[in-house]
Structure formats: structure tokens, C-alpha cells
PDB file of C-alpha atoms in Angstrom:
ATOM      1  CA  MET E   1     239.532 187.074 -32.952  1.00 72.00           C
ATOM      2  CA  SER E   2     236.679 185.367 -35.007  1.00 77.00           C
ATOM      3  CA  SER E   3     238.070 183.813 -38.450  1.00 78.00           C
ATOM      4  CA  LEU E   4     235.216 185.795 -40.451  1.00 80.00           C
ATOM      5  CA  THR E   5     236.979 189.040 -38.896  1.00 84.00           C
ATOM      6  CA  GLN E   6     240.498 187.994 -39.265  1.00 86.00           C
ATOM      7  CA  LEU E   7     238.890 186.819 -43.091  1.00 85.00           C
ATOM      8  CA  ALA E   8     237.357 190.210 -43.321  1.00 85.00           C
ATOM      9  CA  MET E   9     240.685 191.643 -42.452  1.00 87.00           C
ATOM     10  CA  LYS E  10     242.134 189.757 -45.493  1.00 87.00           C
ATOM     11  CA  HIS E  11     239.897 190.523 -47.966  1.00 86.00           C
ATOM     12  CA  GLY E  12     239.286 193.971 -47.774  1.00 88.00           C
ATOM     13  CA  ASP E  13     242.544 194.425 -48.047  1.00 89.00           C
ATOM     14  CA  GLN E  14     242.589 192.729 -51.236  1.00 88.00           C
ATOM     15  CA  MET E  15     239.712 194.278 -52.317  1.00 88.00           C
ATOM     16  CA  MET E  16     240.858 197.646 -51.935  1.00 89.00           C
ATOM     17  CA  SER E  17     244.008 196.679 -54.147  1.00 89.00           C
ATOM     18  CA  ALA E  18     241.644 195.190 -57.066  1.00 89.00           C
ATOM     19  CA  GLY E  19     240.043 198.565 -56.772  1.00 90.00           C
ATOM     20  CA  TYR E  20     242.926 200.168 -56.786  1.00 90.00           C
ATOM     21  CA  ALA E  21     243.912 198.066 -60.062  1.00 90.00           C
ATOM     22  CA  LEU E  22     240.156 198.588 -61.557  1.00 90.00           C
ATOM     23  CA  GLU E  23     240.499 202.461 -61.230  1.00 91.00           C
ATOM     24  CA  THR E  24     243.972 202.189 -63.150  1.00 89.00           C
ATOM     25  CA  LEU E  25     242.157 199.635 -65.881  1.00 90.00           C
ATOM     26  CA  ALA E  26     239.220 202.040 -66.922  1.00 89.00           C
ATOM     27  CA  ASP E  27     241.449 204.801 -66.984  1.00 89.00           C
ATOM     28  CA  LEU E  28     243.596 202.838 -69.650  1.00 88.00           C
ATOM     29  CA  LEU E  29     240.342 202.125 -70.992  1.00 86.00           C
ATOM     30  CA  GLY E  30     239.376 205.485 -71.978  1.00 88.00           C
ATOM     31  CA  GLY E  31     237.319 205.984 -68.579  1.00 89.00           C
ATOM     32  CA  ASP E  32     239.488 209.222 -67.714  1.00 91.00           C
ATOM     33  CA  GLY E  33     238.664 210.916 -71.412  1.00 92.00           C
ATOM     34  CA  SER E  34     242.487 210.310 -72.453  1.00 90.00           C
ATOM     35  CA  GLU E  35     242.968 208.443 -75.644  1.00 88.00           C
ATOM     36  CA  HIS E  36     244.605 205.969 -75.097  1.00 88.00           C
ATOM     37  CA  HIS E  37     247.177 203.535 -77.906  1.00 90.00           C
ATOM     38  CA  LEU E  38     246.984 200.484 -76.807  1.00 89.00           C
ATOM     39  CA  SER E  39     248.487 197.889 -78.687  1.00 92.00           C
ATOM     40  CA  SER E  40     247.584 194.075 -79.429  1.00 92.00           C
ATOM     41  CA  GLN E  41     249.587 192.514 -76.452  1.00 93.00           C
ATOM     42  CA  ASP E  42     248.265 195.974 -73.950  1.00 90.00           C
ATOM     43  CA  LEU E  43     244.640 194.317 -74.887  1.00 90.00           C
ATOM     44  CA  ASP E  44     245.489 190.811 -74.050  1.00 91.00           C
ATOM     45  CA  GLY E  45     247.310 191.687 -70.843  1.00 91.00           C
ATOM     46  CA  LEU E  46     244.388 194.369 -69.765  1.00 90.00           C
ATOM     47  CA  ARG E  47     242.048 191.093 -70.186  1.00 91.00           C
ATOM     48  CA  HIS E  48     244.015 188.820 -68.263  1.00 92.00           C
ATOM     49  CA  ALA E  49     244.439 191.251 -65.557  1.00 92.00           C
ATOM     50  CA  VAL E  50     240.581 192.121 -66.047  1.00 91.00           C
ATOM     51  CA  ARG E  51     239.836 188.381 -65.591  1.00 92.00           C
ATOM     52  CA  ALA E  52     242.269 187.718 -62.983  1.00 92.00           C
ATOM     53  CA  LEU E  53     240.256 190.444 -60.287  1.00 92.00           C
ATOM     54  CA  GLY E  54     236.465 188.609 -61.319  1.00 92.00           C
ATOM     55  CA  GLY E  55     238.094 185.484 -60.179  1.00 92.00           C
ATOM     56  CA  PHE E  56     239.132 187.389 -56.716  1.00 90.00           C
ATOM     57  CA  ALA E  57     236.330 188.703 -56.497  1.00 90.00           C
ATOM     58  CA  LEU E  58     234.410 185.719 -56.235  1.00 91.00           C
ATOM     59  CA  LEU E  59     236.518 183.390 -54.503  1.00 91.00           C
ATOM     60  CA  ALA E  60     236.398 186.455 -52.222  1.00 89.00           C
ATOM     61  CA  GLY E  61     233.631 187.007 -51.940  1.00 88.00           C
ATOM     62  CA  ALA E  62     232.370 182.907 -51.347  1.00 91.00           C
ATOM     63  CA  GLU E  63     234.585 182.696 -48.231  1.00 88.00           C
ATOM     64  CA  LEU E  64     233.826 185.739 -46.911  1.00 86.00           C
ATOM     65  CA  CYS E  65     229.568 183.934 -47.192  1.00 87.00           C
ATOM     66  CA  GLN E  66     230.845 180.279 -46.665  1.00 88.00           C
ATOM     67  CA  VAL E  67     232.314 181.556 -42.920  1.00 84.00           C
ATOM     68  CA  ALA E  68     229.123 183.808 -42.016  1.00 83.00           C
ATOM     69  CA  GLU E  69     226.661 181.647 -43.005  1.00 85.00           C
ATOM     70  CA  GLN E  70     229.237 179.500 -40.312  1.00 83.00           C
ATOM     71  CA  GLY E  71     228.736 181.574 -37.898  1.00 80.00           C
ATOM     72  CA  GLY E  72     231.807 183.176 -38.122  1.00 63.00           C
ATOM     73  CA  ALA E  73     232.547 182.598 -35.053  1.00 54.00           C
ATOM     74  CA  GLN E  74     234.571 178.969 -35.621  1.00 52.00           C
TER      75      GLN E  74
END
């Protein structure tokens, strides 16, 4: 199995988890049409969650691009 395929499988699973997490965050922020009463601690936690998910997406994309540019078959 090529390194690109291995990396794509690894990050694909993690990206699906991140997608579910982002959908949940959107709902908590009112995307589900409901009003959620969030404390300042809840909002701080949401900010950290979004930052962590963004960092993961940037890293995963960079790693996938790097392996693809190298030919993906190492």
C-alpha cells in the first residue's frame, strides 16, 4: 500500500470524526434552530475545540499534499 493511500485512510477517518464534531458545534451555536444557553466556560471550550479542529485540518491537508507531490508511492 502506498504512503499516500495509508495517509489518506488515516486522515479520512480522523476527518470524518472532525466533521461530526463540527456539526455538533454548529448545533450548539444555534445551527439546529434551538437556543442554547452557554456559559462563558462553555464558550471558551467551544473556541478551543474549533481551534483544535482547524489545526488538525490544516496539518492533515498539508501532509496529504506533501505526500501527493512526492508521488504517493514511497
